[in-house]
Structure formats: structure tokens, C-alpha cells
mmCIF file of C-alpha atoms in Angstrom:
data_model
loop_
_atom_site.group_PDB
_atom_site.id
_atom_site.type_symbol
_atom_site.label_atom_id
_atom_site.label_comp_id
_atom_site.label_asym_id
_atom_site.label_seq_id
_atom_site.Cartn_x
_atom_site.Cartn_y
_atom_site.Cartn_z
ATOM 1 C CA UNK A 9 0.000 0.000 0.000
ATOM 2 C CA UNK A 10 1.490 3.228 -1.059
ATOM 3 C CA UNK A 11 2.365 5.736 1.946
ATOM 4 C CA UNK A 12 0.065 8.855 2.023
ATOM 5 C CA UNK A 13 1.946 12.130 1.484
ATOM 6 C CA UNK A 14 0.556 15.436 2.325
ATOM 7 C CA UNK A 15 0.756 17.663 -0.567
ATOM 8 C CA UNK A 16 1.109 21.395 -0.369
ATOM 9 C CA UNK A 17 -2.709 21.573 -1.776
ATOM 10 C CA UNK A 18 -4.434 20.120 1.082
ATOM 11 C CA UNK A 19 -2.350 22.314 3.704
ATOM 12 C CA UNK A 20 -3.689 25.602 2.143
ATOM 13 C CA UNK A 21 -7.581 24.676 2.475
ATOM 14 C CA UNK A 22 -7.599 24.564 5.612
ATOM 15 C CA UNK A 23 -5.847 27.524 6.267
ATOM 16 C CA UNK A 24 -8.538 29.019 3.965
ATOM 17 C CA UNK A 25 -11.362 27.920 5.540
ATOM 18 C CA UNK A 26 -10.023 29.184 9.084
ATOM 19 C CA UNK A 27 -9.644 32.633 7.511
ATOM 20 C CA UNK A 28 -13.067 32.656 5.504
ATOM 21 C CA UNK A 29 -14.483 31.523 9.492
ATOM 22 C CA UNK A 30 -12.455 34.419 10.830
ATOM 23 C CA UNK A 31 -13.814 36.857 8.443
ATOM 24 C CA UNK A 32 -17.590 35.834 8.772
ATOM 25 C CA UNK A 33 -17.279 36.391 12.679
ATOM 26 C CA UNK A 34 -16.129 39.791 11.694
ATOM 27 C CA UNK A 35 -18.408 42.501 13.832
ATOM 28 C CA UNK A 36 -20.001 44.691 11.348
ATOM 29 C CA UNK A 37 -21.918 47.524 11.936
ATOM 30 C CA UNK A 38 -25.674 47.372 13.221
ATOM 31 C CA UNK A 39 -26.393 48.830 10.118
ATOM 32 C CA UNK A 40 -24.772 46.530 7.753
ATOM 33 C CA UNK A 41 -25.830 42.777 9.683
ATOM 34 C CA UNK A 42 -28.392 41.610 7.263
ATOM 35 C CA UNK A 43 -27.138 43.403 3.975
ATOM 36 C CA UNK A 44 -26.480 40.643 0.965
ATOM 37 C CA UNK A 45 -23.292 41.239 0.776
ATOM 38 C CA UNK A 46 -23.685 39.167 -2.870
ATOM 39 C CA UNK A 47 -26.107 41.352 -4.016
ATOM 40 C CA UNK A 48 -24.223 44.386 -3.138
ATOM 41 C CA UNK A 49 -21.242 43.029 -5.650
ATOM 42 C CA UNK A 50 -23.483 42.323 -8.013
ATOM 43 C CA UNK A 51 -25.289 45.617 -8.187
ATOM 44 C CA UNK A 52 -21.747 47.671 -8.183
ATOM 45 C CA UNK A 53 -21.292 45.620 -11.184
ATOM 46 C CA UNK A 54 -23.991 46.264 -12.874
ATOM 47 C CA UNK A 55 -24.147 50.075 -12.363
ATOM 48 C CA UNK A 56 -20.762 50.440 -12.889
ATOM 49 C CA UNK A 57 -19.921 52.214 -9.548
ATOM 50 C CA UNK A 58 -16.297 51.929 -10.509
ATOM 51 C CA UNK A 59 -16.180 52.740 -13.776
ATOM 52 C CA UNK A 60 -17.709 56.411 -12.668
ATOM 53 C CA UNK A 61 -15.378 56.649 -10.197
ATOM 54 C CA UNK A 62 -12.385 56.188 -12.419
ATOM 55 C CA UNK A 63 -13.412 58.712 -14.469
ATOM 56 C CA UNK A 64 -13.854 61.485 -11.234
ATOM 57 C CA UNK A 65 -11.571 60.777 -9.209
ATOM 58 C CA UNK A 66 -7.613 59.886 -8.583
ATOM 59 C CA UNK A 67 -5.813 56.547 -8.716
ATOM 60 C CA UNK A 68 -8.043 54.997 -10.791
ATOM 61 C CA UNK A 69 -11.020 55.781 -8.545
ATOM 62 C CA UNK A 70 -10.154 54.543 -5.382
ATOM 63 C CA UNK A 71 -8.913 58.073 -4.299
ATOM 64 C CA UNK A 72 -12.561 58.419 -3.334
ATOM 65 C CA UNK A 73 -12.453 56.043 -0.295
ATOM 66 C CA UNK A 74 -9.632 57.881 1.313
ATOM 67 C CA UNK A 75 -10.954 61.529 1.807
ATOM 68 C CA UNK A 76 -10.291 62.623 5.462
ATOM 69 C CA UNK A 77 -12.795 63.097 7.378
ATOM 70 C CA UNK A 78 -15.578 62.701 5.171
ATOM 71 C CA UNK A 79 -16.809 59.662 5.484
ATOM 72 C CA UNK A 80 -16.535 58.711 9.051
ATOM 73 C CA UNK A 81 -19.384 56.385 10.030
ATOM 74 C CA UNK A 82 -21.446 53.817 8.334
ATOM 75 C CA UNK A 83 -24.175 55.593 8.751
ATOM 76 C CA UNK A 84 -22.696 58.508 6.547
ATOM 77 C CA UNK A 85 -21.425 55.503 4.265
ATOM 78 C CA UNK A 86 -24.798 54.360 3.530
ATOM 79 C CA UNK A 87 -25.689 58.022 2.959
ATOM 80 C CA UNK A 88 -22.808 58.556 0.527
ATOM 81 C CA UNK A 89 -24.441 55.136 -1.391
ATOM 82 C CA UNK A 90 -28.077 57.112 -1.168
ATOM 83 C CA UNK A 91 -26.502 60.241 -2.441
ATOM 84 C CA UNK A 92 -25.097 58.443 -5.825
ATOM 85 C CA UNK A 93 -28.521 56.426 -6.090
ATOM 86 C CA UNK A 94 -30.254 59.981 -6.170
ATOM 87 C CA UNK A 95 -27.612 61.810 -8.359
ATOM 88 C CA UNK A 96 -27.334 59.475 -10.979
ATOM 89 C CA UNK A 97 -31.589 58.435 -10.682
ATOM 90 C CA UNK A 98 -30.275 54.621 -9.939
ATOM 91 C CA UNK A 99 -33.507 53.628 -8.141
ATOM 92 C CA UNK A 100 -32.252 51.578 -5.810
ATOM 93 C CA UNK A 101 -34.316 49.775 -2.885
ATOM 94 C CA UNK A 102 -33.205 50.792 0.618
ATOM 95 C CA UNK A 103 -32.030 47.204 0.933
ATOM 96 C CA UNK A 104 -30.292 47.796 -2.321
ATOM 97 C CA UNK A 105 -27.889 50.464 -0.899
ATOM 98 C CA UNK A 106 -27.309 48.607 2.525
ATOM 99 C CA UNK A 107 -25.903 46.253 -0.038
ATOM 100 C CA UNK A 108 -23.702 48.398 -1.869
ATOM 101 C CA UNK A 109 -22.634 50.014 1.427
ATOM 102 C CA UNK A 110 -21.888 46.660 3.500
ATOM 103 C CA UNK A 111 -19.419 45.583 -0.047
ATOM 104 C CA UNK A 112 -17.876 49.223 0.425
ATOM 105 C CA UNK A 113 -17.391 48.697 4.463
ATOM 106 C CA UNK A 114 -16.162 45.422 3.870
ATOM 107 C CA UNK A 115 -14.056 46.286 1.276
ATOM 108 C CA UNK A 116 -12.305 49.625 1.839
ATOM 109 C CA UNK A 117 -14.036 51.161 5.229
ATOM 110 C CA UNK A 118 -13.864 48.605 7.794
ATOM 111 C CA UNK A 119 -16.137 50.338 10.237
ATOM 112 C CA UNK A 120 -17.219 47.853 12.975
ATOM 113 C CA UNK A 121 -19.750 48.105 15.255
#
């Protein structure tokens, strides 16, 4: 019977899984708890939320996440999200920009709870 060897493959998943579990447990804000986080990627996607940016704002759009002192709260997150659904007549459901704004927390705001 051949000898079983541990390949380099089946070290990483679960050190993958452990960080995924880590992640989930992350505290997010009150505000953010239920959002689809999915749907939220999905709907940047579609409306092209980065592709504006790009065109507005510095290094390649993500200059927008890093303005001092604006946005300092997830509630005034979410109200950025609102503000672009209104300005650029998106009509997104209020669920709709939790999403958005839960990706955008995750992703580049990390405000916790």
C-alpha cells in the first residue's frame, strides 16, 4: 500500500477555511448585519460604480475612499451610497444600498460596530 503524502494543496484549504471563518465572525456595523453582501457586488457591477469613479476621481477611482474626514461612520457611508442612487436616478431599494454600502465597508471602510 502506497504511503500517504501530504501535498502542499491540502495544507492551504484549511488555512482558507479558518480565515473565511475568521472573516464571517467579523463585527459589522448594526447597520450593515443583514445586507447581501452578494447582491451588493453584483449591483456595483452592474451600475458600474467603478467605472464612474475612475473617471472622477484619482488613482483609478479609489482616491474616493480615502478623503479625510468625510466619510466617518457607516451611517454617513450608507448616505454617501443614497446620495449616488439619487444623483445618478439609480432607483435603488433601501435594501439595495445597505448592499452596496456593506461591499464598500467590507471592502475599503472597515467600520465595525
Amino acid at each position: 500500500m502506497p504511503a500517504f503524502r501530504i501535498r502542499p494543496q491540502h495544507l492551504l484549504l484549511p488555512a482558507l477555511m479558518a480565515a473565511a471563518g475568521a472573516w464571517a465572525q467579523t463585527p459589522v456595523p448594526a447597520i450593515f448585519k443583514d445586507a447581501d453582501l452578494k447582491l451588493g457586488e453584483q449591483l456595483i457591477a452592474e451600475h458600474k460604480c467603478n467605472q464612474c469613479h475612475a473617471m472622477k476621481w484619482a488613482d483609478d477611482g479609489k482616491a474616493i475612499y480615502r478623503p479625510k474626514g468625510a466619510i466617518d461612520t457607516a451611517g454617513k457611508l450608507r448616505g454617501m451610497v443614497e446620495g449616488c442612487n439619487t444623483r445618478m436616478n439609480l432607483g435603488l431599494f433601501p435594501e439595495e444600498v445597505t448592499a452596496i454600502s456593506a461591499v464598500l465597508n467590507r471592502d475599503h471602510y472597515r467600520f465595525g460596530p
